[in-house]
mmCIF file of C-alpha atoms in Angstrom:
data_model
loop_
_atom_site.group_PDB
_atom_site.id
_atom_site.type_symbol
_atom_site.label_atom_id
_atom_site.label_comp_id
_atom_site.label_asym_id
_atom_site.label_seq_id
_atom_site.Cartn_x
_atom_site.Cartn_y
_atom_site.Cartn_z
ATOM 1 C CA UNK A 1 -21.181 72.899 53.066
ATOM 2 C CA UNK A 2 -17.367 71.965 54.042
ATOM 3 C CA UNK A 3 -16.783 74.973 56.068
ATOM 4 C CA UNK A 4 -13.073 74.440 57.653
ATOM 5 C CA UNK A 5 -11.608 71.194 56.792
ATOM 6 C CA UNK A 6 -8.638 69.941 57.767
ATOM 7 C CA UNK A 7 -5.731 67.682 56.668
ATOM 8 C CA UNK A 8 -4.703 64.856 57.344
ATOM 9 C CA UNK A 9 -6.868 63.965 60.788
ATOM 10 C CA UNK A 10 -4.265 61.726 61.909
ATOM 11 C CA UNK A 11 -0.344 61.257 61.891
ATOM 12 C CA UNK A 12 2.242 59.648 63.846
ATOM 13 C CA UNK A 13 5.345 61.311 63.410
ATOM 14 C CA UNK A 14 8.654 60.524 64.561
ATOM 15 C CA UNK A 15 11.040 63.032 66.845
ATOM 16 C CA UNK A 16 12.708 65.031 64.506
ATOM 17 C CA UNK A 17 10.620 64.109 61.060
ATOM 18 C CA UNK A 18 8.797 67.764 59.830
ATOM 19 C CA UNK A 19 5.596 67.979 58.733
ATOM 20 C CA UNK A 20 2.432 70.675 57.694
ATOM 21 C CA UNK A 21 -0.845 70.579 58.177
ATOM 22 C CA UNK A 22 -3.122 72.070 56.001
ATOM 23 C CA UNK A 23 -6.426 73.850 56.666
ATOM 24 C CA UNK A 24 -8.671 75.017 53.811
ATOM 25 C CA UNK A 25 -12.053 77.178 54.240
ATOM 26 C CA UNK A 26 -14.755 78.025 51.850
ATOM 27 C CA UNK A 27 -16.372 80.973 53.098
ATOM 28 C CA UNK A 28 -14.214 83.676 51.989
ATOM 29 C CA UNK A 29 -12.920 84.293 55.617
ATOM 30 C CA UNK A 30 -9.834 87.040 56.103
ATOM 31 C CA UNK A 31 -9.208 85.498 59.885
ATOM 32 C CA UNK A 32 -7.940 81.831 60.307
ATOM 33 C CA UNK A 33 -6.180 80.953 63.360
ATOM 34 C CA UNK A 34 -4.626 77.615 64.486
ATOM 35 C CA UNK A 35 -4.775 76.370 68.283
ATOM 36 C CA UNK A 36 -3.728 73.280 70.141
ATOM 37 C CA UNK A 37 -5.731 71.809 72.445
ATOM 38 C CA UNK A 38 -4.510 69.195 75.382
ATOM 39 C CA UNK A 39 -6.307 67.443 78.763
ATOM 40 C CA UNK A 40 -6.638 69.966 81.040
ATOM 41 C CA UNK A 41 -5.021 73.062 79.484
ATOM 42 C CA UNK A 42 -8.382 74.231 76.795
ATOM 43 C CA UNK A 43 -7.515 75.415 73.492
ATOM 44 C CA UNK A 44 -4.277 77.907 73.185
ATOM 45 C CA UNK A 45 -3.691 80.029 70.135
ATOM 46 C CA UNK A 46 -0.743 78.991 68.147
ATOM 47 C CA UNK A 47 -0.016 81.093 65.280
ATOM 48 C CA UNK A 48 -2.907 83.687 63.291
ATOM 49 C CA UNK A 49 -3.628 85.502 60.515
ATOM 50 C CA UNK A 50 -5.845 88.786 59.640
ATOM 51 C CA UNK A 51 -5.639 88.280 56.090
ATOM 52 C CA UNK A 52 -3.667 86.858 53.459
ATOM 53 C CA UNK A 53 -0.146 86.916 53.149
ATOM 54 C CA UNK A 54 -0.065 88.117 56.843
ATOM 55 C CA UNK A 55 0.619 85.880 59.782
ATOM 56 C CA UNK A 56 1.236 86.803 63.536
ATOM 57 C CA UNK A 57 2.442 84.958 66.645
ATOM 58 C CA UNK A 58 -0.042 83.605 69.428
ATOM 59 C CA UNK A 59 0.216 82.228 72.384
ATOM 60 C CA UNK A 60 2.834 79.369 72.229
ATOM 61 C CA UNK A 61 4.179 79.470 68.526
ATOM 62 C CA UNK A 62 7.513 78.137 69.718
ATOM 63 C CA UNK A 63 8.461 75.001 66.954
ATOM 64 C CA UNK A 64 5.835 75.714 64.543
ATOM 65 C CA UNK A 65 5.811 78.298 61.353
ATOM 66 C CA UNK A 66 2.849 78.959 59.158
ATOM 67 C CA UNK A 67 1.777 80.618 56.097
ATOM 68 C CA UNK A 68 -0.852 82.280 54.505
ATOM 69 C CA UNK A 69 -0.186 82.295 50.479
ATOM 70 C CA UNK A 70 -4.239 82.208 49.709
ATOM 71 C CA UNK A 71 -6.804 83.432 51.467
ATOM 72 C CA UNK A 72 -8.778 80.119 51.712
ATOM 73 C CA UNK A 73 -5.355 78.411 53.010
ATOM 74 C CA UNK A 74 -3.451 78.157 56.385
ATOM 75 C CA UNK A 75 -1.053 76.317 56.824
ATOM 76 C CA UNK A 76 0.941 74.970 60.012
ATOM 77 C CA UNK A 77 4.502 73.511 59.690
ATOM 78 C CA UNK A 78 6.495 71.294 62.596
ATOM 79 C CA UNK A 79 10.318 71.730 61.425
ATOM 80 C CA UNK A 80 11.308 69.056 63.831
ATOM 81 C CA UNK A 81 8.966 67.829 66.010
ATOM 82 C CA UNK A 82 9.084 66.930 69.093
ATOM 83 C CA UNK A 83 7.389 64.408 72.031
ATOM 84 C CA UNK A 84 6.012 67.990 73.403
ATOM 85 C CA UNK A 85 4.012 68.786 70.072
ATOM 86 C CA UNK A 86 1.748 65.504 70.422
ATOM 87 C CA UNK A 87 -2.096 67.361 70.981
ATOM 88 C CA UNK A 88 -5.096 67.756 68.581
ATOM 89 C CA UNK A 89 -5.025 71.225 66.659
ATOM 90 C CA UNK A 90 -7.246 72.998 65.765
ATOM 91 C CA UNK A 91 -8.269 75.316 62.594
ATOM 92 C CA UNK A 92 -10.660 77.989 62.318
ATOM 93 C CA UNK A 93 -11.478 80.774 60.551
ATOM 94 C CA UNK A 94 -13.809 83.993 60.618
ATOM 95 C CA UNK A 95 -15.306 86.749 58.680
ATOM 96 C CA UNK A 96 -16.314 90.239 59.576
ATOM 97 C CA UNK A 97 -15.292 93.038 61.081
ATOM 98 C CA UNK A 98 -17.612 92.917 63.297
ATOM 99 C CA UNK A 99 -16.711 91.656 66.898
ATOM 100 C CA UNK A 100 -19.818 89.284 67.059
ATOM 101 C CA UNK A 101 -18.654 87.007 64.441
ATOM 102 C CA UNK A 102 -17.933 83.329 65.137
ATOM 103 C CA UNK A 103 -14.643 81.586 65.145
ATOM 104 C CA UNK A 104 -15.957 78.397 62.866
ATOM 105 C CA UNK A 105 -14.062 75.354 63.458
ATOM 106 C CA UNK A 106 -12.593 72.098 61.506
ATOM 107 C CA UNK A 107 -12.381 69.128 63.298
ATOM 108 C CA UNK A 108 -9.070 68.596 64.331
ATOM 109 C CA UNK A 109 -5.951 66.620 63.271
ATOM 110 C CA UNK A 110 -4.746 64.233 65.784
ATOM 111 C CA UNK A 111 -0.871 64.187 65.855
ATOM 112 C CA UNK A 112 1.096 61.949 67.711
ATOM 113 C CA UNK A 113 5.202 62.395 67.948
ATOM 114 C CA UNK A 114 6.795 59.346 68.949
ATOM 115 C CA UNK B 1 -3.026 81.860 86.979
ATOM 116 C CA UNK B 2 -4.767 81.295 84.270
ATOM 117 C CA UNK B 3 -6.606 84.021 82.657
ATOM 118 C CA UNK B 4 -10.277 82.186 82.644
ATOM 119 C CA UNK B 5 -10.448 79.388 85.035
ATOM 120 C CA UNK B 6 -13.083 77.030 84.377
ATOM 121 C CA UNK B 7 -13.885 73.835 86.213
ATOM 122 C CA UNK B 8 -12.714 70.497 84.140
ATOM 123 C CA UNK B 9 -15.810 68.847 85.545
ATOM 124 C CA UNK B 10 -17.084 66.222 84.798
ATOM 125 C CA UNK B 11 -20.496 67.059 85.587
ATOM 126 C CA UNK B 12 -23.104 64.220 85.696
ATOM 127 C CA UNK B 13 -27.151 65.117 85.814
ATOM 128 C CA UNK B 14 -29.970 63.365 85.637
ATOM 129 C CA UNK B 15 -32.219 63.914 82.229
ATOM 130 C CA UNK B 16 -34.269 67.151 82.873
ATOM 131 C CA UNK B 17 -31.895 68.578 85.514
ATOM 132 C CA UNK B 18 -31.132 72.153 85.210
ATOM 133 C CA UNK B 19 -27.145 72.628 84.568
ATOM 134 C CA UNK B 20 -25.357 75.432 85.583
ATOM 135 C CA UNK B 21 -21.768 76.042 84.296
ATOM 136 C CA UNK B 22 -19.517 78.672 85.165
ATOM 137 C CA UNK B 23 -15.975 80.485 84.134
ATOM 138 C CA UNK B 24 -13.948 83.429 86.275
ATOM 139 C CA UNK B 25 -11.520 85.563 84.253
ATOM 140 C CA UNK B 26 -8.712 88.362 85.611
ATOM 141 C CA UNK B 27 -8.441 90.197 82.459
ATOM 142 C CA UNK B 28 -10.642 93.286 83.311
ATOM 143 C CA UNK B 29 -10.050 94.025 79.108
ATOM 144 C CA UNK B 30 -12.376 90.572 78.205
ATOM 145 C CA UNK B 31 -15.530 92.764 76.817
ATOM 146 C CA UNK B 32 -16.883 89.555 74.652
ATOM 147 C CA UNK B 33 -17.672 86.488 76.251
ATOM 148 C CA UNK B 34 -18.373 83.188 74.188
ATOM 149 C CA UNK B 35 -19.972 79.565 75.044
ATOM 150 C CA UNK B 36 -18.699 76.792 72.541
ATOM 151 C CA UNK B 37 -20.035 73.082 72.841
ATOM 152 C CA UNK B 38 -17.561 70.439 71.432
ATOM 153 C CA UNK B 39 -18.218 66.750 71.258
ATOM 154 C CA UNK B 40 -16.216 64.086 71.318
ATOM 155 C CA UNK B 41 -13.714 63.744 68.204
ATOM 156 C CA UNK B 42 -15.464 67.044 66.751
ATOM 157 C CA UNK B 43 -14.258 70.745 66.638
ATOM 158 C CA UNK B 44 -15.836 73.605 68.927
ATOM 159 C CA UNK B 45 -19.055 75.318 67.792
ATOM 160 C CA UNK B 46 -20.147 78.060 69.034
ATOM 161 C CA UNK B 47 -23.631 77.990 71.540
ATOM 162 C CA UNK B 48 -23.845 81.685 72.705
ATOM 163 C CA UNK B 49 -22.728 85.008 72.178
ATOM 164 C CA UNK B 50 -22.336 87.934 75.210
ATOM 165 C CA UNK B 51 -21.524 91.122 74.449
ATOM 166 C CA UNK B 52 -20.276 93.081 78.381
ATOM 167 C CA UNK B 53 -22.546 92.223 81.277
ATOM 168 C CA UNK B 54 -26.122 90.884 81.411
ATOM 169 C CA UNK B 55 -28.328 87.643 80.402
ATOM 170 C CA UNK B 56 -28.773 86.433 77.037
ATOM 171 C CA UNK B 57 -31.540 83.571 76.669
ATOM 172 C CA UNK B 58 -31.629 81.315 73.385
ATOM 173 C CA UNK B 59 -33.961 78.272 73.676
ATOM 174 C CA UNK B 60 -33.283 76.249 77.028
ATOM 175 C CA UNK B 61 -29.679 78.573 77.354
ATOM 176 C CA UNK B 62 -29.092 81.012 78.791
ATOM 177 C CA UNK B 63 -26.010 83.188 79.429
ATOM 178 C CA UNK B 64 -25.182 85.435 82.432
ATOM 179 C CA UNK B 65 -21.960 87.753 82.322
ATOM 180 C CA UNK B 66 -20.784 89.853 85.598
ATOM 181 C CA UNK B 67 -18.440 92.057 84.901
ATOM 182 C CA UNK B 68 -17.850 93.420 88.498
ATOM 183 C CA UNK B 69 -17.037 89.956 89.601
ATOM 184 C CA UNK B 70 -15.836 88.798 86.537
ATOM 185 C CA UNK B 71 -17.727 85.889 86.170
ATOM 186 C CA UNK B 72 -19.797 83.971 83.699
ATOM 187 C CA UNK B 73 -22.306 81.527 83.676
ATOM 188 C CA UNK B 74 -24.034 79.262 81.332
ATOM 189 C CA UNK B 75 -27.307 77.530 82.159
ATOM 190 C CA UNK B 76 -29.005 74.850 80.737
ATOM 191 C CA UNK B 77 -32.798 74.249 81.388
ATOM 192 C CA UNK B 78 -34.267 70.911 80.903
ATOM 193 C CA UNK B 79 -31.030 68.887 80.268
ATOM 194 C CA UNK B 80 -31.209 66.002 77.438
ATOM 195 C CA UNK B 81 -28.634 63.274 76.673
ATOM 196 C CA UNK B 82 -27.568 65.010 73.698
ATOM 197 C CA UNK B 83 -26.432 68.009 75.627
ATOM 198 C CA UNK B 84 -23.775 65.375 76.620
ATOM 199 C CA UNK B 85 -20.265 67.301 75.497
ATOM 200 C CA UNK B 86 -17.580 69.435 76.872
ATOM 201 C CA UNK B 87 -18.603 72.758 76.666
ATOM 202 C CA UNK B 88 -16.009 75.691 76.431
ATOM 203 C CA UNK B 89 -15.873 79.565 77.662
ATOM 204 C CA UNK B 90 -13.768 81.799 75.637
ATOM 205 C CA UNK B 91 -13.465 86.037 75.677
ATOM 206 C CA UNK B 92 -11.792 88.535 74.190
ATOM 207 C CA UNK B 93 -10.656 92.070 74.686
ATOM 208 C CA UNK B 94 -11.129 94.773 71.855
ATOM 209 C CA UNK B 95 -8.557 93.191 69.543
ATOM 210 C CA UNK B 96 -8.577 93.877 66.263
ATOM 211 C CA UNK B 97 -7.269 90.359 65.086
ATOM 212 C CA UNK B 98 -10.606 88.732 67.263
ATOM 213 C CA UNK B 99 -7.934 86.322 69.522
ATOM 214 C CA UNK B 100 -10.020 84.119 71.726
ATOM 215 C CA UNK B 101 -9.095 83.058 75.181
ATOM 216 C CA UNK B 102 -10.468 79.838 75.871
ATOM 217 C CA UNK B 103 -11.514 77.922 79.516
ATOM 218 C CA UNK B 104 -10.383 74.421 79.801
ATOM 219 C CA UNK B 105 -13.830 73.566 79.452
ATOM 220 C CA UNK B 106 -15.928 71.324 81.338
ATOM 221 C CA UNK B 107 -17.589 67.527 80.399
ATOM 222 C CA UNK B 108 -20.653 67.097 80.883
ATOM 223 C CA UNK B 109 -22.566 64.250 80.994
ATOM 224 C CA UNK B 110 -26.936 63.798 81.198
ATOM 225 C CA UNK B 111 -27.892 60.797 82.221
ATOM 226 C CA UNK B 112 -30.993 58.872 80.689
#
């Protein structure tokens, strides 16, 4: 039962080096979303998707792209990152079109921009 | 302002206390209203599920929504150590792409 697992769960990254994260699911889900979550501020919606090869902005997608090429896949790309992109983010994904589906979650990769 | 304020906490009870934790929104559009736990190093999972106002009980939680004062609650009955965890609010409007706004949650900790 992996559910949403992410890659890598930790990276130190220096200012300007790119790099993409990966999130995979197994459950056949057309919704994956990735946030960001820091001390203080909760979890805030990055970039989504309703379904593959579809991809929409959220709530702070400045200095990140993603892509959806397969539906099991999302992925989250830092072109050049920056001191301001250090946080934890956060994968999910859910199924349904009914509203009282859950947003299942991976654990997290830790990044750290030096 | 924030759309859903929440209280960072953290919140420290005795074993067996009853917790009460609680999250006001300004988005009059919020008709689904969410309770996630998360513990440390681990991603969110969902506790409860609210659909517009009124109480929802599973097990020792139970979930209050007020739409008129827009305000939720979550209460846990007969705390235990392992209910030790940050525990998130989230909502949404009638969206279809199902975006969740999230609290900043709240860490608690139940004492032994």
């Amino acid at each position: 039962n992996a559910g949403v697992t992410q890659t890598p769960k930790f990276r130190v990254l220096k200012t300007g080096q790119s790099m993409t994260l990966l999130c995979a699911q197994d459950m056949n889900h057309e919704y994956m979303y990735w946030y960001r979550q820091d001390p203080g501020m909760g979890l805030r919606l990055i970039h989504y998707s309703v379904g593959e090869g579809t991809t929409a902005k959220g709530e702070v997608p400045d200095g990140y792209n993603v892509s959806r090429l397969k539906k099991q896949n999302f992925l989250l790309g830092l072109e050049s990152a920056a001191p301001s992109q250090t946080s934890v983010y956060f994968c999910a994904s859910r199924g349904g079109q009914t509203s009282n589906q859950p947003q299942h979650f991976g654990d997290g990769t830790r990044l750290s921009i030096l | 302002q924030k759309e859903v304020e929440q209280d960072p906490g953290p919140l420290s009870v005795p074993e067996g206390a009853i917790v009460s934790l609680n999250c006001t929104y300004s988005n009059s559009a919020f008709q689904y209203f969410m309770w996630y736990r998360q513990y440390s190093r681990k991603g969110p999972e969902l506790l409860m599920y609210t659909y517009s106002s009124g109480n929802k009980e599973d097990g020792r939680f139970t979930a209050q929504v007020d739409k008129s004062s827009k305000y939720i609650s979550l209460f846990i009955r007969d705390s235990q150590p392992s209910d030790s965890a940050t525990y998130l609010c989230a909502m949404s409007a009638m969206d279809s792409s199902y975006k969740l706004i999230f609290g900043s949650g709240t860490r608690l900790l139940v004492r032994p």
